[in-house]
CSV table of C-alpha atoms and ligand atoms in Angstrom, one decimal:
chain,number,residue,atom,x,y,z
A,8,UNK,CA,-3.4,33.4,-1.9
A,9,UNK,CA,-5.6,30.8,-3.7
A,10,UNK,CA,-5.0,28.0,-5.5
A,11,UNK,CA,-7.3,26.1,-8.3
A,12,UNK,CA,-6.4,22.4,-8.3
A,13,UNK,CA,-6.9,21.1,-11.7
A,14,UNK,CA,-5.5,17.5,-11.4
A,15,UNK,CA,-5.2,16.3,-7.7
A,16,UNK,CA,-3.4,12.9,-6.3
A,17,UNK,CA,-5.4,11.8,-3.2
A,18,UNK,CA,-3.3,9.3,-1.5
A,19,UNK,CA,-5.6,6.6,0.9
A,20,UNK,CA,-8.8,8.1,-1.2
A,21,UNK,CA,-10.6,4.5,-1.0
A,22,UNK,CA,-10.7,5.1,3.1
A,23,UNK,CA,-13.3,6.5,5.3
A,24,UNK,CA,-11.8,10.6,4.9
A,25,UNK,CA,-10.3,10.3,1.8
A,26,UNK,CA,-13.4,8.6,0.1
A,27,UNK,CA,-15.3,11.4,1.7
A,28,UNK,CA,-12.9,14.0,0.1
A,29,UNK,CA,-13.0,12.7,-3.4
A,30,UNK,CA,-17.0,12.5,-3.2
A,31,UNK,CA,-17.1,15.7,-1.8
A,32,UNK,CA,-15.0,16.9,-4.8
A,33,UNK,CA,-17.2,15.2,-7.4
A,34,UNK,CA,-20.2,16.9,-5.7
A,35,UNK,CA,-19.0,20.1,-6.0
A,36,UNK,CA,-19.9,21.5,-9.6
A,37,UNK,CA,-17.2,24.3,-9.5
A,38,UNK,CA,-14.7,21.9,-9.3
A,39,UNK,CA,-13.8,20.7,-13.3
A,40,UNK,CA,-10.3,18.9,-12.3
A,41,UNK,CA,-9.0,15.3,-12.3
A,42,UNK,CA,-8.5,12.9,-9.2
A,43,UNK,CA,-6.0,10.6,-9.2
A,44,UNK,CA,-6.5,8.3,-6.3
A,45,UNK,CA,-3.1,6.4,-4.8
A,46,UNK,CA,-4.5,3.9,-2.5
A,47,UNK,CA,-2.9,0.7,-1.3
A,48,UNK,CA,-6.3,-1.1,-0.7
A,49,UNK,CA,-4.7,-2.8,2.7
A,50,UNK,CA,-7.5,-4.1,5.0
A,51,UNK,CA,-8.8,-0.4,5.6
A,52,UNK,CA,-8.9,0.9,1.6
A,53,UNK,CA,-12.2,0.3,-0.2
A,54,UNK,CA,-12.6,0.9,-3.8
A,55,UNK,CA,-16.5,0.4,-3.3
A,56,UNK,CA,-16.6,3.4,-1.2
A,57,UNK,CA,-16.5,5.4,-4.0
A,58,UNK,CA,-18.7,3.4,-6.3
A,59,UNK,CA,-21.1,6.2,-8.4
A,60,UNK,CA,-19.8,9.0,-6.6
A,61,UNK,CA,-17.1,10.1,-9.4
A,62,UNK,CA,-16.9,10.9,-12.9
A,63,UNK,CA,-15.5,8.4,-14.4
A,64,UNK,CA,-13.5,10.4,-17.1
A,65,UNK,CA,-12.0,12.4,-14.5
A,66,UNK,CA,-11.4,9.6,-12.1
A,67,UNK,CA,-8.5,6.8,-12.3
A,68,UNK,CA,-7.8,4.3,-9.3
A,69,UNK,CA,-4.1,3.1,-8.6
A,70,UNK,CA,-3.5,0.4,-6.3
A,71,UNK,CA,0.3,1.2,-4.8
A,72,UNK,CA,2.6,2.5,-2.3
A,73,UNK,CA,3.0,5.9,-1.3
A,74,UNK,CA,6.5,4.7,-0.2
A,75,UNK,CA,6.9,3.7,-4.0
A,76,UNK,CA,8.8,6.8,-5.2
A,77,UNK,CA,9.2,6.1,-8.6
A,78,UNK,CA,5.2,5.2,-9.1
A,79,UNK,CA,4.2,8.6,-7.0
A,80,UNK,CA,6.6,10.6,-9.6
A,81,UNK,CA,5.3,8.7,-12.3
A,82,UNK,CA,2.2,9.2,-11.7
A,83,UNK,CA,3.1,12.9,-11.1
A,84,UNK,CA,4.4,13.3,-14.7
A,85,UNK,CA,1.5,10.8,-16.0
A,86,UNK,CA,-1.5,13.2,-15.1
A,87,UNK,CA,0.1,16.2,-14.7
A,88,UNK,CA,-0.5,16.5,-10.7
A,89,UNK,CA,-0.4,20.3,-9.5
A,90,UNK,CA,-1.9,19.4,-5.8
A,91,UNK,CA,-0.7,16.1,-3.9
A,92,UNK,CA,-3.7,15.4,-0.4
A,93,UNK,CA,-2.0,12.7,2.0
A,94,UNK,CA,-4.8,10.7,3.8
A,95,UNK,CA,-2.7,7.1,3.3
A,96,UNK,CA,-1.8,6.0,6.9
A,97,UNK,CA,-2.3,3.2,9.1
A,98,UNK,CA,-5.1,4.9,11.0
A,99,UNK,CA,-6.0,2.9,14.1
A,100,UNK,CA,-4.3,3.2,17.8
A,101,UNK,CA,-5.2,-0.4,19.0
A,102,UNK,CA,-3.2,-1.6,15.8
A,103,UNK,CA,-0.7,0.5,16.6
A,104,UNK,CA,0.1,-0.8,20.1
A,105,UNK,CA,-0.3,-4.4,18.7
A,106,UNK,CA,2.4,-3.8,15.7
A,107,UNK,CA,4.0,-0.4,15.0
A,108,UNK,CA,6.2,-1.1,12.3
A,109,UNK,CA,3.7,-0.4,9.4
A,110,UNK,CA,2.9,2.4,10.7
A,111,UNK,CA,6.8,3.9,10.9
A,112,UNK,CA,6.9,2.7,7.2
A,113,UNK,CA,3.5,4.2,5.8
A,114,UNK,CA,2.8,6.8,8.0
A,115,UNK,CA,6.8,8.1,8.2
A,116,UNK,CA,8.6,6.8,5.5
A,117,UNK,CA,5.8,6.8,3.2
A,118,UNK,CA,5.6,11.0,3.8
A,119,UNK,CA,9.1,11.2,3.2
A,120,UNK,CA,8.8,9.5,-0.4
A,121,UNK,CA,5.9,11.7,-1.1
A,122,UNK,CA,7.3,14.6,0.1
A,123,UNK,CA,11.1,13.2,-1.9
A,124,UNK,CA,8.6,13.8,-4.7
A,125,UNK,CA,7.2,17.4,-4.5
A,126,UNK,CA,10.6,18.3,-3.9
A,127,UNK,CA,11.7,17.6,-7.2
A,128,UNK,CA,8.3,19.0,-8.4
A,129,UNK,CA,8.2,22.2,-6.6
A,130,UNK,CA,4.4,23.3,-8.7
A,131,UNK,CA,3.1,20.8,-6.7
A,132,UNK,CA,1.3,21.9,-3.5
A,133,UNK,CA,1.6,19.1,-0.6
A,134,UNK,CA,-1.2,19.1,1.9
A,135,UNK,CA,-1.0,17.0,4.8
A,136,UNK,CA,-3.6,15.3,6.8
A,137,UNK,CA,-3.4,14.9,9.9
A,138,UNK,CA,-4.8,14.6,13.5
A,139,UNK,CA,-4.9,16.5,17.1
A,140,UNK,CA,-3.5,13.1,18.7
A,141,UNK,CA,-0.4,14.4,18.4
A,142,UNK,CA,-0.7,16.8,20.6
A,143,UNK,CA,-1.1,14.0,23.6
A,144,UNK,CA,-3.8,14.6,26.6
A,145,UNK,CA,-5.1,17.4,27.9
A,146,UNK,CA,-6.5,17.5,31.5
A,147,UNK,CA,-9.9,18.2,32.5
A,148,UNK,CA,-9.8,22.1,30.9
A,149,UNK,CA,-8.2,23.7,28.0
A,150,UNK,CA,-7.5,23.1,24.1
A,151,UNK,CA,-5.3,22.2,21.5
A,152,UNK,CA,-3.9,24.7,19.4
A,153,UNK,CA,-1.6,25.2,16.4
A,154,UNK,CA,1.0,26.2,19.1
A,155,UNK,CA,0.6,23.1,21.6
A,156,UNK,CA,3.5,21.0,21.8
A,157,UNK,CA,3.4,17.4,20.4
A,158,UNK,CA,3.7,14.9,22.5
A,159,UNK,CA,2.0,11.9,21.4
A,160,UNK,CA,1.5,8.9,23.1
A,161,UNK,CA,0.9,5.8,20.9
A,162,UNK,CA,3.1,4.6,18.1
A,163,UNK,CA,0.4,5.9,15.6
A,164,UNK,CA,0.5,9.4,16.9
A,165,UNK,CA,3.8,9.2,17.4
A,166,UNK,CA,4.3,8.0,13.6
A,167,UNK,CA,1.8,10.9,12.7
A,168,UNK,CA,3.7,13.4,14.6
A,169,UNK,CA,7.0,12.4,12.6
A,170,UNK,CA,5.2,13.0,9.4
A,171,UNK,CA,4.1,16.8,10.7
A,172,UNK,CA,7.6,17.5,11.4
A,173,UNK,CA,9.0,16.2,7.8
A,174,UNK,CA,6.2,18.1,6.3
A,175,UNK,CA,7.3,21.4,7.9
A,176,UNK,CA,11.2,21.0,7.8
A,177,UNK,CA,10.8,20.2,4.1
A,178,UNK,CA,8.8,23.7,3.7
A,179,UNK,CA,11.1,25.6,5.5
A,180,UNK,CA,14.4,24.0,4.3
A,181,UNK,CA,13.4,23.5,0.3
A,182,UNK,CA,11.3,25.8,-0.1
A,183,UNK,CA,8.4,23.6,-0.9
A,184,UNK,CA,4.2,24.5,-1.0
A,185,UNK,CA,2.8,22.5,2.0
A,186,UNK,CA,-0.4,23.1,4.5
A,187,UNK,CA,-1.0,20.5,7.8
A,188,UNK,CA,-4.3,20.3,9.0
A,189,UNK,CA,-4.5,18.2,12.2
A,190,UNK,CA,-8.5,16.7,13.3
A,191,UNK,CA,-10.2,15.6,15.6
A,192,UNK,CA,-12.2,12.2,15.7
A,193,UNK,CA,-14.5,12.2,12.3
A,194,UNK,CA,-17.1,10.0,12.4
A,195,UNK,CA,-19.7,9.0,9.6
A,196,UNK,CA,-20.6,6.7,6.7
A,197,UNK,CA,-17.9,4.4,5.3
A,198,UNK,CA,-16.1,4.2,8.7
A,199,UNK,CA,-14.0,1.3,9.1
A,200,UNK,CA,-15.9,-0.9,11.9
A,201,UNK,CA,-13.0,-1.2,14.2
A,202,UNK,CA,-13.2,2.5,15.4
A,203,UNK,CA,-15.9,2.8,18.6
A,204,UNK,CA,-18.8,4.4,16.8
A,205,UNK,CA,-18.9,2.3,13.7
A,206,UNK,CA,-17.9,-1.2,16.2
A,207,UNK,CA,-20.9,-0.1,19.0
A,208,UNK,CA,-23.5,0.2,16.3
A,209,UNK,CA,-23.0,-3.1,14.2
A,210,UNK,CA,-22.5,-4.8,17.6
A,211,UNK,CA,-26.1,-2.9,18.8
A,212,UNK,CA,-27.6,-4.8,15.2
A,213,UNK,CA,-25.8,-8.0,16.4
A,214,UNK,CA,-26.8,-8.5,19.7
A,215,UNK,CA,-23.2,-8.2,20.9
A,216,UNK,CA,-20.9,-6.9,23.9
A,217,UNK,CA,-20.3,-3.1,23.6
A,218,UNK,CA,-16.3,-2.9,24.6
A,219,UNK,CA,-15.3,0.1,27.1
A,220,UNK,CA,-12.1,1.1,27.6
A,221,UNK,CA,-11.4,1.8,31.2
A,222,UNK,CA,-13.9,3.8,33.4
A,223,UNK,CA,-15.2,5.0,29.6
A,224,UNK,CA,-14.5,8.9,30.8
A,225,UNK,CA,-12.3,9.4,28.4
A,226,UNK,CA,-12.9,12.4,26.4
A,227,UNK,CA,-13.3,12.8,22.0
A,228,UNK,CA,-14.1,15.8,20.3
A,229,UNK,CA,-16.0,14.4,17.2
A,230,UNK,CA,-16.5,16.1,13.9
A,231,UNK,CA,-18.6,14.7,10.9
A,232,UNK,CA,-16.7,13.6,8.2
A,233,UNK,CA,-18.3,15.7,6.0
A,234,UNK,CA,-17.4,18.9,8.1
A,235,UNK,CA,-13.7,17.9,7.4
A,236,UNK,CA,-13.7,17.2,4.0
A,237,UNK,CA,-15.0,20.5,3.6
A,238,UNK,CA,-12.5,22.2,5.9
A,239,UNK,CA,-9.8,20.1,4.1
A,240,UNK,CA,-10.9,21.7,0.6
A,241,UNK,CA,-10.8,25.3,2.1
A,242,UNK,CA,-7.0,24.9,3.6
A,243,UNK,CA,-6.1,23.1,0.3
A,244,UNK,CA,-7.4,26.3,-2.0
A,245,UNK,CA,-7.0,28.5,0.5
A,246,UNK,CA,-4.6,28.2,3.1
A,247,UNK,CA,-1.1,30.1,4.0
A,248,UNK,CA,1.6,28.0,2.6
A,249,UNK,CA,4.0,26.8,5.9
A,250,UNK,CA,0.9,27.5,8.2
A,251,UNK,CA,-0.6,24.6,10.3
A,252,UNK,CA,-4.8,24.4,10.8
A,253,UNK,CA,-6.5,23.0,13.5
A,254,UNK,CA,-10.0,21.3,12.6
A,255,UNK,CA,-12.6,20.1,15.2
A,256,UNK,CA,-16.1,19.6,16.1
A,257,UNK,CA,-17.1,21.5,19.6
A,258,UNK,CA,-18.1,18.0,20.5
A,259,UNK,CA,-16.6,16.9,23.8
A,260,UNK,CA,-18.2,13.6,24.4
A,261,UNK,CA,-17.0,10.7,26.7
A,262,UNK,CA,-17.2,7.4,25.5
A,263,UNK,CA,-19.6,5.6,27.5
A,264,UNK,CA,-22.2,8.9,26.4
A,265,UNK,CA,-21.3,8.0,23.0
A,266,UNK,CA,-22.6,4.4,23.8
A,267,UNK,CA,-25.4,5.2,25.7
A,268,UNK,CA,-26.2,8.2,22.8
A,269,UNK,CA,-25.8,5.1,20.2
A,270,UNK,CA,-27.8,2.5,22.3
A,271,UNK,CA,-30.7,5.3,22.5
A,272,UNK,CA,-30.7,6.1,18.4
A,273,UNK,CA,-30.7,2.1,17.6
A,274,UNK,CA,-33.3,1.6,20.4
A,275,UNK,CA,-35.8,3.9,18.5
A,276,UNK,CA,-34.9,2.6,15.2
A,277,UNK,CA,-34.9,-1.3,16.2
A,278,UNK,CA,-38.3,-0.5,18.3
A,279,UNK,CA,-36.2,-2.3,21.0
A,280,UNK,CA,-36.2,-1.2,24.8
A,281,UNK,CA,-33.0,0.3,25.8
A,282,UNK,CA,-32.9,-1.2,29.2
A,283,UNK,CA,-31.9,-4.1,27.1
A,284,UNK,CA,-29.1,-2.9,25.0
A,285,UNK,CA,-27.3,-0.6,27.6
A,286,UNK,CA,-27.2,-4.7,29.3
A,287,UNK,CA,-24.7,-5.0,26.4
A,288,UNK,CA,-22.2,-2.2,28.4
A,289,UNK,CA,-18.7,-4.2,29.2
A,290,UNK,CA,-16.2,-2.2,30.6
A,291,UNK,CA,-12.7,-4.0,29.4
A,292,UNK,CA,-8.9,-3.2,30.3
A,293,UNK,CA,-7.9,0.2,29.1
A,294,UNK,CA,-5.5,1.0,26.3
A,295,UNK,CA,-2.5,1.3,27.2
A,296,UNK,CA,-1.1,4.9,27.0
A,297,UNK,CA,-4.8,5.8,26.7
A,298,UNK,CA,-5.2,9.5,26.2
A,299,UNK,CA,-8.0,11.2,28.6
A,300,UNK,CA,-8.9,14.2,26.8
A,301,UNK,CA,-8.7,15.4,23.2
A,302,UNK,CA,-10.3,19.0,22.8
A,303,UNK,CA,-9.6,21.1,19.7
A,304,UNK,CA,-9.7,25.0,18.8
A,305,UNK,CA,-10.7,25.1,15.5
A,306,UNK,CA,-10.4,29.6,15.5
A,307,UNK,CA,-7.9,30.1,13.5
A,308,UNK,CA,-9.0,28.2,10.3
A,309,UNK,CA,-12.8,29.3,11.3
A,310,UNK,CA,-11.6,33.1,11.1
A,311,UNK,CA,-9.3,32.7,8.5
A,312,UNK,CA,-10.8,30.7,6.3
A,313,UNK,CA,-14.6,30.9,7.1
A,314,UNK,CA,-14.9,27.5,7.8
A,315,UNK,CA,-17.6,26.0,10.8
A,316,UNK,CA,-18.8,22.6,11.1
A,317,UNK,CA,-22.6,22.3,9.6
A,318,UNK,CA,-23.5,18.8,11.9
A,319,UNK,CA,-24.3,19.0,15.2
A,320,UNK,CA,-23.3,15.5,17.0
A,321,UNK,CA,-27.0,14.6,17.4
A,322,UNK,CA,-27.9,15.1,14.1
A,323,UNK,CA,-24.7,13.5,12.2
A,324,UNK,CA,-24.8,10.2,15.2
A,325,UNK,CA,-28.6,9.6,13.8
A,326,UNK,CA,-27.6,9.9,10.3
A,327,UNK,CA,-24.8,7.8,10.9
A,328,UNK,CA,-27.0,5.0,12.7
A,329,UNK,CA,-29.4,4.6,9.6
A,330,UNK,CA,-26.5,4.6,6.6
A,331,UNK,CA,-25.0,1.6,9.1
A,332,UNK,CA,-29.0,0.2,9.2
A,333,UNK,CA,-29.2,0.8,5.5
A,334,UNK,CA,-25.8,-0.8,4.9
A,335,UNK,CA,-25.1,-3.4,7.6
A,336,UNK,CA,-24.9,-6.5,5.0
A,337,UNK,CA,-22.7,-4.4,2.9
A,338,UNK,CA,-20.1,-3.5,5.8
A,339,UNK,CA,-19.7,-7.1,7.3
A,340,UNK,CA,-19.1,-8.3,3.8
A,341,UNK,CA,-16.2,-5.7,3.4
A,342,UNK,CA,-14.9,-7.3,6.8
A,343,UNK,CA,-15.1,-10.1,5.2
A,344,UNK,CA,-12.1,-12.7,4.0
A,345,UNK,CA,-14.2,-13.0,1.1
A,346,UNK,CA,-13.9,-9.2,0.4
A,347,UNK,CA,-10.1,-9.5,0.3
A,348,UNK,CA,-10.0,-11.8,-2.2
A,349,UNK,CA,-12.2,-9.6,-4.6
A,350,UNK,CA,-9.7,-6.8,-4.1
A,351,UNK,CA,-6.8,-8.7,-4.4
A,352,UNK,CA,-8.1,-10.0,-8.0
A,353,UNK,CA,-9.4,-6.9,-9.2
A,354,UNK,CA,-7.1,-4.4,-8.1
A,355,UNK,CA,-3.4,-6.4,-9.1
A,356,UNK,CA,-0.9,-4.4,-8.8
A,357,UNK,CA,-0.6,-3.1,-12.5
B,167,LIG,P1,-8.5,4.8,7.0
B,167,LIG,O1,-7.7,3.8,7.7
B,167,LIG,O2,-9.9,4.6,6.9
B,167,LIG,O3,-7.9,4.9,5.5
B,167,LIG,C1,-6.5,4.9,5.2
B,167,LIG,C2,-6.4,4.6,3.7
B,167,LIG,O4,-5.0,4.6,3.4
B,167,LIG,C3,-6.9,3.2,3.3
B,167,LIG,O5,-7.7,3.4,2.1
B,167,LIG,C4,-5.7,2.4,3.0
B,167,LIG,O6,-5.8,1.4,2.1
B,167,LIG,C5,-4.7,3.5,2.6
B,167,LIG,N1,-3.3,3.2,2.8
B,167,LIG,C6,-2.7,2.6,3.9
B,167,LIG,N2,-1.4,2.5,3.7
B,167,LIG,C7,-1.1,2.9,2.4
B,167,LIG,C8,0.1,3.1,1.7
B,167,LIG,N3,1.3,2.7,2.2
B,167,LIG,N4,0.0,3.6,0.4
B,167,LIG,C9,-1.2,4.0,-0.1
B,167,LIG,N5,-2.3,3.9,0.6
B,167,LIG,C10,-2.3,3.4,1.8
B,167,LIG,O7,-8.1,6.2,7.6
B,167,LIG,P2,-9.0,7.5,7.8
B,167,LIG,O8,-9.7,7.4,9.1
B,167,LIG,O9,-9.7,7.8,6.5
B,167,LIG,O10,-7.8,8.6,8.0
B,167,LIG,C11,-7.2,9.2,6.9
B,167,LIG,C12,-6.2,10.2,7.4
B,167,LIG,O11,-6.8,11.1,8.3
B,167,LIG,C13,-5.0,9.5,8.2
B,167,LIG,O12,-3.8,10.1,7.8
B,167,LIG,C14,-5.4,9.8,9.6
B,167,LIG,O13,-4.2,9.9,10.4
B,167,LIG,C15,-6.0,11.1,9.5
B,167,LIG,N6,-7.0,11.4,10.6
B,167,LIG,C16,-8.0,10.5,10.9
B,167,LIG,C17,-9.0,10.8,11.8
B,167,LIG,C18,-10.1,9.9,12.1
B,167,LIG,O14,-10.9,10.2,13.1
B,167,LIG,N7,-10.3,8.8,11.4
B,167,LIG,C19,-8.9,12.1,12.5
B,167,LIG,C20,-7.9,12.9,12.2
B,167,LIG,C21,-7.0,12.6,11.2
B,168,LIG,O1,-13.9,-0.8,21.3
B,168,LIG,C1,-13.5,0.3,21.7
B,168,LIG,N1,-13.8,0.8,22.9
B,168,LIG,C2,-13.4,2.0,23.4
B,168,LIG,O2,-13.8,2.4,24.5
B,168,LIG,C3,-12.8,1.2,20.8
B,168,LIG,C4,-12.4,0.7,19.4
B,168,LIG,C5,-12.4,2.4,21.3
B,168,LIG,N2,-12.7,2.8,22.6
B,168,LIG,C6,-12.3,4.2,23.0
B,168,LIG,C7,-10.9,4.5,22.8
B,168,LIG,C8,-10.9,6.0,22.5
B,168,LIG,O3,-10.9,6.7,23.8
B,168,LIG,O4,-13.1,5.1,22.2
B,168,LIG,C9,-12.3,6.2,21.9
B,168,LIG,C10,-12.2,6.3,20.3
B,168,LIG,O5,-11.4,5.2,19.9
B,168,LIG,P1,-11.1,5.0,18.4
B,168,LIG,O6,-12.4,4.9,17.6
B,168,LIG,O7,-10.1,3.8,18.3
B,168,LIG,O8,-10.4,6.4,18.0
B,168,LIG,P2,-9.1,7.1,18.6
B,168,LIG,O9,-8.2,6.2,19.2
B,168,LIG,O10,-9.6,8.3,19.4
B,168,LIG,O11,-8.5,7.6,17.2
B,168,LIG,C11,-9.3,8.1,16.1
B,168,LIG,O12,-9.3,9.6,16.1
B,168,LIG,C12,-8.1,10.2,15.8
B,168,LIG,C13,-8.8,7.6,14.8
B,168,LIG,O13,-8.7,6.2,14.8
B,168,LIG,C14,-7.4,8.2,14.5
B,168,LIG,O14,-7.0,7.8,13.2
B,168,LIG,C15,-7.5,9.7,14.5
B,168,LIG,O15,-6.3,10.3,14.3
């Protein structure tokens, strides 16, 4: 079974994955469609992410609510939507644990809307994104696959793992054209610097403390963004309709030989020595609920689909390290207070 999206809503498209999706989509010269992209611009969404990467006739920006029914069908009937990709969620653990109610509203309720929606537009396909923290920890051996049980362990994968379930039972009970994928950790360009490589590698620039959860032998399996948004474009055209696909890198790392890979890549660059930066090393109190291992087994979208990762983790940390070099002014000024107020008087809710 394939499917040809002409005219596709990308909800969250202005953050790290989904802005790496809709450039990835503007890159590709098969692909002639439209992009409609739903995106709340909280603290996380960034219109500028996308600035020259899309065709402007093809391209419109909405600032809204994927809880906001009546926009999402709207816009539905508006541009004639045949595919709906759902990357809006609160996206970070820490904030999770700090306050989970957005994240019950966006991640859970804000599914069910969407999904409220494809139900009464049943040409629509529905593909959800979403990650391998459901799934919990693993111990020292083994991997996740589409037939793990969930069992999350923070109020965001616990949120995410809510939205998984709607998107199946909706499938199986109206009938409805939906894929899942579920990732591991992405890293790249246009990460939000709150996540640990993004943080480590503007605090390297800056001189400051380099935060360590715990004994910092917890374990990530990262992919290049990239990698994903490719694997998310073969499951979208491509994939079984009901089926589940697990996408990862083959990159077990733990955190502190994230750090110290980090601390090595800006050493060279910075012509600094690294006995000097790996002095920056704090270990800090853990998270609580911390998960110790995530491993993935990407085989069944790599057989059925023909997908494999193209960036090894060496190769995609040092490109990673110089766009953050390249763009360091950039990136603090979208932490900025001053950056909020640009959005919020250029993108008013219309
Ligand atoms: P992100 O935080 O960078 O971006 C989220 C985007 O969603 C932002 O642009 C934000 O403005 C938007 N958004 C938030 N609430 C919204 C709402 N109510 N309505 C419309 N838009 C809203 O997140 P990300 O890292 O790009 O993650 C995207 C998706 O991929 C998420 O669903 C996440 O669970 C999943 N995922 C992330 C990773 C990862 O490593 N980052 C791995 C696997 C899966
Ligand atoms: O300062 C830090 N120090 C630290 O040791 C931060 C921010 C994190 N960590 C640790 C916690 C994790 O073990 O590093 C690891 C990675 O942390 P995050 O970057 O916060 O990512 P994680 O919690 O693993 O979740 C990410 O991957 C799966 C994304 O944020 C999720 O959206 C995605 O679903």
């Amino acid at each position: 079974m394939t499917r040809s999206p002409q005219s596709i809503l990308v909800t969250g498209g202005a953050g790290f994955i989904g802005s790496a999706f809709i450039r990835r989509l503007f890159a590709d010269t098969a692909f002639a469609g439209k992009v409609v992209n739903l995106d709340l611009l909280t603290y996380a969404g960034n219109p500028e992410n996308l600035k020259g990467a899309v065709d402007d006739a093809r391209y419109t920006l909405v600032r809204g609510d994927i809880g906001d029914q009546k926009l999402v069908d709207g816009l539905c009937e508006q541009h004639g939507v045949d595919a709906i990709v759902n990357f809006a969620a609160e996206s970070h653990v820490d904030r999770s644990i700090l306050g989970p109610g957005v994240f019950v509203q966006t991640n859970i309720v804000g599914t069910y809307a969407l999904l409220e929606v494809v139900r009464k537009r049943p040409s629509i396909h529905f593909h959800h994104v979403s990650t391998d923290e459901v799934y919990g920890s693993l111990g020292p051996t083994g991997l996740f696959t589409e037939q793990t049980a969930y069992d999350p362990s923070s109020p965001y994968s616990a949120s995410k793992a809510a939205s998984d379930h709607l998107v199946r039972a909706y499938q199986r009970t109206y009938g409805i054209s939906t894929t899942v994928s579920n990732c591991s950790n992405n890293y790249g360009p246009f990460h939000f610097p709150e996540k640990l490589i993004p943080l480590v590698i503007l605090n390297l620039f800056e001189g400051k403390e380099l935060p360590v959860y715990g004994d910092g032998l917890n374990v990530r399996d990262w992919l290049f963004v990239d990698d994903h948004a490719e694997a998310l474009w073969a499951i979208l055209t491509r994939g079984q309709v009901g089926q589940t696909y697990n996408v990862g890198g083959n990159n077990e790392w733990t955190n502190i030989a994230i750090v110290k890979k980090l601390i090595e890549l800006v050493a060279e660059l910075k012509g600094k020595p690294k006995s000097e930066l790996e002095s920056s090393i704090r270990y800090v109190k853990d998270r609580p609920g911390h998960d110790r291992r995530y491993a993935i087994d990407s085989s069944k979208l790599q057989s059925e689909l023909g997908w494999s990762p193209r960036h090894d983790l060496e190769s995609g940390l040092a490109e990673t390290v110089r766009w953050y070099a390249d763009n360091a002014a950039w990136v603090n000024g979208v932490r900025s207070g001053a950056y909020r107020e640009w959005i919020d008087q250029n993108y008013a809710a219309r």
